[in-house]
Amino acid sequence: MSVVDWIVMTGFIAFVVIYGVIKTRGTKDIDSYIRAGRKTPWLTITLSIMATQASGITFLSTPGQAYVDGMRFVQIYLGLPIAMIILSITAVPLYNKLNVYTAYEYLEKRFDLKNRTLSSLLFLSQRGLAAGFTIYAPALILSVILGWQLDITIILIGIAVILYTTVGGTNAVNKTHIFQMVIITAGMFSSFIVIYYLLPDDISIIDAAYVAGKLGKLNAIDFTFDLSNRYTIWSGLIGGTFLSLSYFGTDQSQVQRYLAGSSVKDSRMGLLVNGLVKLPMQFIILFIGAMVFVFYQFITPPMFFNPVEEQNIKNSTYSSEYYELEQEYKKINSEKQTKIREMLVAIENDKETEISKEVNDVLEKNDEAVKVREDAISLIKDVNPDADTSDANFIFITFIINFLPVGLVGLVLAAALSASMSSTSAELNALASTTVIDIYKRMIRKDEKDEHYLKISKLSTVLWGIYAIIFALFASELGSLVEAVNILGSLVYGTILGIFLVAFYLKKISGNATFYAALIAEIVVLYCYLFTSIPFLWYNVIGCLLVIIVARVLTLFLPNAVNT
């Protein structure tokens, strides 16, 4: 990277950390630390909710996901607007009326302590690990551009986020999210514009769309009902709605954003605007990934995008074999470029017979390139059986560093780093809130002064940050980060959502019945994950419905534990 890029990237990151610390260093009580004094306007809530979701995973892994698998991942967000409307009508006014610090406080009011504790622990178990993913993503960036060991950059990023999150709590998170979303948006649109200008002069944006479409990268909507297919319109609308309901309605990292709202109206507006903006935002990011794929159809891409693993094999006894595969890979890609141009000429001339032939020729060359790449990956595994052979997380950063102009590289990397820091800070803040309010204050030290709980909240933030750093050190084995983080959430979100839906709507169902139903549902979800091929979005539906159905049945045998 150039000196200018370094100045842009480090300058912005330093500004975010220092600003968050200075602006919120005067936080004196637990309410300000956790709920920012309930004075947050709707625009800040919106930006904070979006920034919490838009981690570095979004900007690193999502374009790579589209590059590898096309745009069908966008269907996971189809249920989001539906969920935002439901939560705005139901959860927001209820949480506001009860004046809770965490979502799980409500469960004790409705049921009992064990339901509150179970939901809290389910949240803490998955969100603590998810925070590790969001630390891993920016550490990956620094590792690539600095050439440092990934472990070192993970620790550095983790310490930076812990610093300003610990000092200012929710207020620091909210205030820094505003600036982070600005730079995230600027970086996203700048990347798209640069990709357009980097395409060959004779390739228009329409031609690029044709190439992406014919090679299966614009497969945004799939209407087939196939439970073996991970992403379809049905899994998105049904499973995605359940996932979004649980994430935004019961996950403290999101609930805490709108618990800080100055009114029910502000909290509702924050959720609804997020519901309107998030889907097109994800579509654009995936489309950027599809366009990066098109760009690499006219310039030979790396045979393997992970520079560390590639360097390892080039320094091994298999280097000559790998070199031969590289030369074959370049030859096939050169031939494919010719075929693509012939396909575009046929499309322009609207000759159906020729179009079909040329498309088949392009797909044939693409399959040949994939086969050579698979042979290269086999060599990489021969050199190091523990090598990470999923390089989707490296695709977009490789493009950024090698092809974006001076200054813009720093801007886009600052966007990705900012996204990760914003998401991680919100997660650590929520983990600390739940630990203190639902566990420590409720069951360990009930009647301490506010200053004591504030200190414990800050200590919890540090400890959860360390926990996330430790998990991040092992995250390289989990493939595409954007998929991994959603799979992780889906393992518990359905169960938690089921508990809350029973609490909201089924007043005759007992706390005991709900608790045991939740345990059964969670066991079934884990079984589905470990021993079946059911796509992860359906775990949210399975877990939620099982809690409701089993709780209803158990209530017949446990009729005396109803809380109203």
XYZ file of C-alpha atoms in Angstrom:
564
model
C 0.000 0.000 0.000
C 1.040 3.572 -0.615
C 1.785 6.136 2.086
C -1.468 7.926 1.192
C -3.475 4.736 1.745
C -1.818 4.183 5.101
C -2.630 7.731 6.175
C -6.280 7.403 5.121
C -6.772 4.021 6.775
C -4.907 4.547 10.048
C -6.107 8.138 10.360
C -9.741 7.173 10.264
C -9.363 4.202 12.599
C -7.433 6.311 15.111
C -10.096 9.031 14.885
C -12.902 6.546 15.620
C -11.160 5.135 18.685
C -10.113 8.528 20.092
C -13.495 10.110 19.354
C -15.350 7.269 21.068
C -13.135 7.557 24.135
C -13.224 11.368 24.444
C -16.929 11.800 23.797
C -18.029 9.210 26.337
C -15.298 9.142 28.960
C -17.677 10.795 31.429
C -20.114 7.853 31.575
C -20.950 7.620 35.294
C -23.894 5.240 35.739
C -25.151 1.876 34.513
C -28.114 3.356 32.606
C -25.854 5.603 30.523
C -23.424 2.753 29.975
C -26.001 0.219 28.788
C -28.863 2.331 27.339
C -27.091 5.658 26.657
C -29.584 7.303 29.013
C -32.443 6.450 26.612
C -31.800 9.631 24.627
C -30.838 8.214 21.234
C -32.686 9.648 18.163
C -34.064 7.378 15.427
C -31.370 8.178 12.839
C -28.604 7.176 15.240
C -30.535 4.007 16.103
C -30.846 3.174 12.399
C -27.155 3.707 11.726
C -26.190 1.815 14.854
C -28.374 -1.181 13.953
C -26.935 -1.241 10.435
C -23.367 -0.808 11.642
C -23.814 -3.633 14.146
C -24.763 -5.954 11.259
C -22.317 -4.563 8.699
C -19.156 -6.089 10.108
C -15.954 -6.613 8.183
C -17.449 -10.000 7.359
C -19.974 -8.145 5.192
C -17.270 -6.370 3.210
C -14.767 -9.199 3.000
C -16.748 -12.405 2.835
C -19.993 -11.326 1.140
C -18.391 -10.249 -2.185
C -16.354 -13.450 -2.052
C -19.552 -15.406 -1.453
C -21.052 -13.911 -4.631
C -17.822 -14.574 -6.552
C -17.947 -18.264 -5.622
C -21.675 -18.996 -5.338
C -23.502 -16.126 -7.046
C -26.037 -13.754 -5.510
C -28.489 -16.301 -4.112
C -27.277 -15.520 -0.585
C -29.356 -12.296 -0.766
C -32.487 -14.410 -0.224
C -31.553 -14.779 3.443
C -32.633 -11.128 3.890
C -36.046 -11.396 2.213
C -37.791 -11.857 5.550
C -36.125 -8.846 7.151
C -38.752 -6.175 6.264
C -41.531 -8.486 7.500
C -39.724 -9.021 10.794
C -39.135 -5.277 11.266
C -42.860 -4.536 10.946
C -43.803 -7.289 13.409
C -41.227 -6.197 15.992
C -42.166 -2.530 15.673
C -45.770 -3.404 16.521
C -45.081 -5.928 19.292
C -41.633 -5.959 20.915
C -40.704 -2.263 20.859
C -43.665 -0.906 22.892
C -43.473 -3.842 25.311
C -39.768 -3.392 26.062
C -40.269 0.355 26.390
C -43.193 -0.051 28.801
C -41.291 -2.478 31.040
C -38.229 -0.182 31.099
C -35.831 -3.152 30.835
C -32.071 -3.095 30.362
C -32.018 -6.406 28.483
C -34.588 -8.398 26.533
C -34.223 -11.312 28.921
C -35.479 -9.364 31.951
C -38.949 -9.606 30.443
C -38.844 -13.407 30.542
C -38.547 -13.466 34.312
C -41.477 -11.066 34.632
C -43.545 -13.324 32.369
C -42.206 -16.741 33.390
C -39.444 -17.312 35.927
C -35.726 -16.995 36.540
C -34.746 -20.218 34.793
C -36.270 -19.093 31.469
C -34.465 -15.777 31.752
C -31.199 -17.522 32.572
C -31.532 -20.100 29.782
C -32.175 -17.440 27.141
C -29.314 -15.327 28.459
C -26.901 -18.249 28.322
C -27.985 -19.219 24.810
C -27.373 -15.646 23.693
C -24.011 -15.399 25.467
C -22.832 -18.744 24.056
C -23.326 -17.829 20.405
C -22.744 -14.058 20.486
C -19.425 -14.446 22.288
C -18.247 -16.712 19.479
C -19.721 -14.416 16.810
C -17.669 -11.542 18.229
C -14.616 -13.645 17.420
C -15.662 -13.754 13.756
C -15.947 -9.972 13.619
C -12.458 -9.588 15.087
C -11.034 -12.152 12.676
C -12.237 -10.290 9.556
C -10.279 -7.012 10.018
C -7.309 -8.939 11.385
C -7.263 -10.808 8.077
C -6.995 -7.472 6.249
C -4.061 -6.277 8.319
C -2.373 -9.655 8.030
C -2.497 -9.530 4.232
C -1.371 -5.911 3.799
C 1.293 -5.975 6.525
C 2.548 -9.483 5.972
C 2.273 -10.078 9.721
C 1.173 -13.244 11.448
C -2.618 -13.375 11.665
C -2.462 -14.052 15.408
C -0.730 -10.713 16.011
C -3.241 -8.665 14.025
C -6.163 -10.424 15.769
C -4.812 -9.324 19.138
C -4.181 -5.730 17.955
C -7.694 -5.314 16.525
C -9.248 -6.880 19.615
C -7.408 -4.504 21.955
C -8.436 -1.420 19.939
C -12.138 -2.347 20.057
C -12.031 -3.291 23.727
C -10.519 0.113 24.547
C -13.247 2.450 23.351
C -16.114 0.019 24.053
C -15.001 -0.386 27.670
C -14.609 3.341 28.283
C -17.925 4.583 26.901
C -20.355 1.665 26.641
C -23.451 2.014 24.437
C -22.978 5.750 24.023
C -19.498 5.227 22.575
C -20.809 2.492 20.292
C -23.658 4.674 19.007
C -21.537 7.786 18.476
C -18.795 5.969 16.565
C -21.353 4.046 14.490
C -22.428 7.287 12.785
C -18.962 7.938 11.368
C -18.378 4.279 10.619
C -21.532 4.003 8.506
C -20.508 7.090 6.530
C -17.140 5.585 5.627
C -18.690 2.152 5.008
C -21.173 3.607 2.506
C -18.477 5.677 0.783
C -16.182 2.672 0.490
C -18.921 0.428 -0.889
C -20.011 2.771 -3.663
C -16.429 3.744 -4.505
C -15.573 0.079 -5.036
C -18.466 -0.392 -7.446
C -17.524 2.683 -9.496
C -13.879 1.587 -9.735
C -14.845 -1.914 -10.886
C -16.920 -0.366 -13.669
C -14.010 1.767 -14.850
C -11.561 -1.143 -14.655
C -13.561 -3.270 -17.076
C -12.136 -3.349 -20.632
C -13.197 -0.400 -22.804
C -15.296 -2.604 -25.071
C -17.203 -4.172 -22.153
C -20.233 -2.196 -20.981
C -22.039 -2.693 -17.684
C -24.752 -4.524 -19.647
C -22.117 -6.846 -21.127
C -20.788 -7.429 -17.614
C -24.273 -8.332 -16.424
C -24.643 -10.786 -19.337
C -21.353 -12.473 -18.417
C -22.290 -12.704 -14.751
C -25.725 -14.048 -15.640
C -24.561 -16.678 -18.130
C -21.956 -17.929 -15.642
C -24.541 -18.257 -12.874
C -23.571 -15.320 -10.677
C -26.861 -13.355 -10.852
C -28.968 -16.172 -9.424
C -30.572 -13.858 -6.848
C -33.979 -15.573 -6.644
C -34.674 -19.306 -6.711
C -38.356 -20.308 -6.649
C -37.782 -24.048 -6.292
C -38.953 -25.586 -3.024
C -36.046 -27.851 -2.194
C -35.034 -28.466 1.417
C -31.585 -29.546 0.277
C -31.044 -26.129 -1.324
C -29.647 -23.722 1.249
C -30.866 -20.477 -0.364
C -34.293 -20.216 -2.005
C -37.088 -17.652 -1.866
C -38.921 -19.974 0.540
C -36.042 -20.432 2.965
C -35.506 -16.672 2.779
C -39.109 -15.615 3.332
C -39.858 -18.236 5.989
C -36.555 -19.116 7.616
C -35.200 -15.601 7.043
C -38.215 -14.045 8.770
C -37.764 -16.283 11.809
C -34.034 -15.536 11.842
C -34.630 -11.779 11.656
C -37.359 -11.889 14.305
C -34.994 -13.593 16.698
C -31.925 -11.521 15.824
C -33.631 -8.135 16.082
C -36.205 -9.068 18.707
C -34.246 -11.212 21.182
C -30.509 -10.753 20.497
C -29.245 -8.178 22.991
C -26.660 -6.816 20.531
C -29.594 -5.515 18.447
C -32.236 -4.979 21.134
C -29.808 -2.769 23.025
C -29.609 -0.434 20.046
C -33.304 0.461 20.214
C -33.646 0.140 23.988
C -31.543 3.310 23.951
C -34.217 5.130 21.899
C -35.643 8.353 23.301
C -39.201 7.136 22.546
C -41.200 4.253 21.097
C -41.475 6.239 17.864
C -37.690 6.642 17.561
C -37.100 2.941 18.228
C -39.730 1.951 15.670
C -38.330 4.308 13.048
C -34.846 2.903 13.593
C -36.051 -0.648 12.956
C -38.314 0.169 10.004
C -35.718 2.251 8.156
C -33.203 -0.547 8.683
C -35.725 -2.960 7.173
C -36.021 -0.780 4.087
C -32.294 -0.202 3.609
C -30.643 -3.506 4.582
C -31.936 -5.657 1.691
C -30.806 -3.306 -1.117
C -27.537 -2.759 0.727
C -26.800 -6.480 0.774
C -27.897 -6.784 -2.857
C -25.395 -4.103 -3.857
C -22.559 -5.735 -1.910
C -23.289 -9.103 -3.518
C -23.538 -7.450 -6.930
C -20.101 -5.934 -6.334
C -18.835 -9.476 -5.763
C -20.447 -10.623 -9.013
C -18.772 -7.713 -10.838
C -15.399 -8.631 -9.328
C -15.982 -12.087 -10.802
C -16.674 -10.510 -14.217
C -13.556 -8.360 -13.920
C -11.471 -11.497 -13.389
C -12.915 -13.004 -16.561
C -10.888 -10.451 -18.529
C -7.719 -10.683 -16.463
C -6.460 -13.981 -15.111
C -7.273 -14.259 -11.400
C -4.942 -15.863 -8.872
C -5.311 -19.615 -8.944
C -5.642 -19.452 -5.161
C -6.458 -16.205 -3.352
C -4.955 -16.953 0.069
C -1.435 -15.462 -0.266
C -0.071 -17.237 2.804
C -0.989 -20.735 1.618
C 0.095 -19.888 -1.920
C 3.493 -18.729 -0.693
C 3.864 -21.892 1.386
C 3.423 -24.184 -1.607
C 5.705 -22.056 -3.782
C 8.438 -22.538 -1.181
C 7.832 -26.293 -0.957
C 9.011 -29.308 -2.945
C 5.742 -29.098 -4.907
C 6.593 -25.671 -6.328
C 7.329 -26.926 -9.869
C 4.041 -28.850 -10.031
C 2.165 -25.813 -8.776
C 3.917 -23.639 -11.381
C 2.814 -26.001 -14.169
C -0.774 -25.812 -12.952
C -0.532 -22.003 -12.899
C 0.581 -21.941 -16.524
C -2.254 -24.251 -17.551
C -4.691 -22.107 -15.536
C -3.520 -18.948 -17.344
C -3.850 -20.645 -20.731
C -7.416 -21.796 -20.021
C -8.411 -18.341 -18.768
C -6.959 -16.709 -21.871
C -9.013 -19.058 -24.049
C -12.075 -18.366 -21.912
C -11.669 -14.605 -22.421
C -11.830 -15.166 -26.188
C -14.929 -17.339 -25.820
C -16.631 -14.725 -23.644
C -16.121 -12.033 -26.262
C -17.506 -14.360 -28.932
C -20.516 -15.011 -26.680
C -21.116 -11.269 -26.282
C -20.970 -10.764 -30.069
C -23.576 -13.520 -30.512
C -25.791 -11.896 -27.865
C -25.445 -8.500 -29.522
C -26.438 -10.005 -32.879
C -29.341 -11.841 -31.208
C -28.471 -15.192 -32.778
C -30.010 -17.806 -30.501
C -28.202 -20.807 -31.978
C -24.807 -19.137 -31.720
C -25.570 -17.819 -28.227
C -26.299 -21.329 -26.960
C -23.100 -22.706 -28.496
C -20.896 -19.885 -27.200
C -22.385 -20.087 -23.704
C -21.657 -23.816 -23.606
C -18.079 -23.163 -24.760
C -17.600 -20.566 -21.999
C -19.019 -22.899 -19.362
C -16.784 -25.697 -20.600
C -13.694 -23.503 -20.248
C -14.875 -22.382 -16.827
C -15.201 -26.012 -15.725
C -11.670 -26.697 -16.976
C -10.345 -23.781 -14.919
C -12.196 -25.043 -11.849
C -10.671 -28.505 -12.308
C -7.135 -27.091 -12.474
C -7.824 -25.005 -9.363
C -9.044 -28.117 -7.535
C -5.791 -29.878 -8.470
C -3.870 -26.907 -7.054
C -5.848 -27.076 -3.810
C -5.013 -30.775 -3.546
C -1.331 -29.868 -3.771
C -1.778 -27.254 -1.060
C -3.322 -29.931 1.174
C -0.415 -32.260 0.418
C 2.015 -29.613 1.658
C -0.065 -28.792 4.721
C -3.009 -31.073 5.629
C -4.260 -28.362 8.012
C -4.223 -25.618 5.354
C -7.320 -23.415 4.993
C -8.424 -24.275 1.452
C -11.455 -21.955 1.450
C -10.182 -18.679 0.023
C -13.501 -16.838 -0.443
C -12.590 -14.451 2.379
C -9.465 -13.356 0.485
C -11.032 -12.603 -2.910
C -12.252 -9.051 -2.359
C -9.248 -7.889 -0.350
C -6.945 -9.207 -3.100
C -8.869 -7.155 -5.642
C -8.778 -4.056 -3.420
C -5.043 -4.137 -2.807
C -4.043 -4.965 -6.381
C -6.408 -2.855 -8.474
C -7.920 0.088 -6.607
C -6.216 3.488 -7.068
C -4.077 5.183 -4.444
C -6.141 6.678 -1.646
C -9.177 4.565 -2.414
C -7.418 1.432 -1.176
C -7.062 3.085 2.221
C -10.672 4.275 2.132
C -12.141 0.843 1.358
C -9.923 -0.911 3.877
C -10.913 1.713 6.446
C -14.547 0.879 5.621
C -13.981 -2.827 6.225
C -11.999 -2.223 9.404
C -14.587 0.265 10.652
C -17.391 -2.167 9.935
C -15.716 -4.863 11.998
C -14.887 -2.537 14.863
C -18.448 -1.190 14.968
C -19.984 -4.675 14.978
C -17.569 -6.072 17.541
C -18.017 -3.092 19.870
C -21.805 -3.532 19.822
C -21.477 -7.242 20.514
C -19.062 -6.772 23.425
C -21.310 -4.074 24.846
C -24.344 -6.402 24.661
C -22.427 -9.342 26.124
C -21.370 -7.210 29.073
C -24.910 -5.906 29.588
C -26.425 -9.384 29.646
C -23.679 -10.754 31.900
C -24.123 -7.997 34.470
C -27.903 -7.483 34.395
C -29.128 -11.044 33.852
C -26.428 -13.044 35.633
C -24.290 -11.008 38.031
C -26.802 -8.498 39.395
C -29.682 -10.959 39.431
C -27.975 -13.991 40.971
C -24.626 -13.004 42.492
C -24.598 -9.434 43.897
C -28.132 -8.018 43.997
C -27.913 -4.823 46.040
C -24.671 -3.065 45.147
C -24.332 0.596 44.249
C -24.524 1.778 40.643
C -20.778 2.457 40.538
C -20.095 -1.185 41.359
C -22.196 -2.485 38.463
C -20.575 0.023 36.127
C -17.133 -1.317 37.038
C -18.306 -4.905 36.576
C -19.794 -3.965 33.168
C -16.434 -2.614 32.023
C -14.619 -5.646 33.402
C -17.106 -7.917 31.590
C -16.459 -6.048 28.338
C -12.731 -6.711 28.686
C -13.220 -10.381 29.541
C -15.636 -10.975 26.654
C -13.188 -9.182 24.372
C -10.430 -11.558 25.433
C -12.785 -14.515 24.904
C -13.600 -13.276 21.373
C -9.909 -12.823 20.586
C -9.192 -16.401 21.647
C -11.969 -17.752 19.414
C -10.810 -15.551 16.511
C -7.455 -17.320 16.640
C -9.247 -20.507 15.520
C -11.752 -18.974 13.068
C -9.696 -19.700 9.939
C -10.987 -23.281 9.874
C -14.645 -22.274 9.368
C -14.770 -21.322 5.677
C -16.881 -18.411 4.419
C -17.308 -16.079 7.391
C -20.644 -14.645 6.271
C -22.143 -18.146 6.159
C -20.455 -19.310 9.345
C -21.761 -16.428 11.457
C -25.354 -17.003 10.250
C -25.113 -20.745 10.863
C -23.845 -20.094 14.376
C -26.767 -17.776 15.148
C -29.314 -20.193 13.684
C -28.249 -22.870 16.172
C -29.912 -20.938 19.022
C -32.094 -18.207 17.512
C -35.092 -20.443 16.832
C -35.205 -21.689 20.416
C -34.882 -18.188 21.887
C -37.557 -16.841 19.528
C -39.912 -19.655 20.538
C -39.522 -18.714 24.213
C -40.313 -15.064 23.470
C -43.307 -15.839 21.238
C -44.815 -18.009 23.952
C -44.182 -15.200 26.433
C -45.759 -12.562 24.155
C -48.830 -14.375 22.883
C -49.605 -17.621 24.739
C -50.414 -16.447 28.237
C -51.789 -19.803 29.392
C -48.544 -21.679 28.822
C -46.479 -22.212 31.957
C -42.895 -21.235 32.627
C -41.904 -24.813 33.452
C -43.406 -26.102 30.216
C -41.625 -23.407 28.186
C -38.275 -24.116 29.831
C -38.353 -27.862 29.165
C -39.728 -27.320 25.662
C -36.807 -25.000 24.946
C -34.297 -27.623 26.100
C -35.931 -30.241 23.853
C -36.041 -27.840 20.890
C -32.367 -26.948 21.277
C -31.362 -30.601 21.353
C -33.349 -31.216 18.149
C -31.747 -28.212 16.414
C -28.257 -29.415 17.355
C -29.171 -32.872 16.066
C -30.296 -31.346 12.752
C -26.983 -29.506 12.463
C -24.782 -32.474 13.342
C -26.600 -35.344 11.654
C -28.803 -34.001 8.832
C -28.393 -31.935 5.664
C -31.250 -29.542 6.482
C -30.183 -25.978 5.469
C -29.421 -23.755 8.446
C -32.185 -21.182 7.833
C -34.765 -23.862 8.637
C -33.199 -24.402 12.085
C -34.826 -21.115 13.112
C -38.252 -22.380 12.074
C -37.766 -25.837 13.600
C -36.518 -24.519 16.943
C -39.227 -21.885 17.269
C -42.172 -24.125 16.349
C -40.923 -26.957 18.553
C -40.804 -24.671 21.587
C -44.392 -23.538 20.967
C -45.815 -27.004 20.225
C -43.963 -28.906 22.960
C -44.674 -26.186 25.532
C -48.366 -26.336 24.692
C -48.378 -30.099 25.219
C -46.316 -29.956 28.432
C -48.638 -27.340 29.899
C -51.321 -30.036 30.068
C -49.090 -31.870 32.540
C -47.611 -28.794 34.261
C -50.693 -26.587 34.710
C -49.765 -24.884 37.947
C -46.726 -22.857 36.888
C -48.417 -20.167 34.824
C -47.092 -16.642 35.329
C -49.314 -13.769 34.240
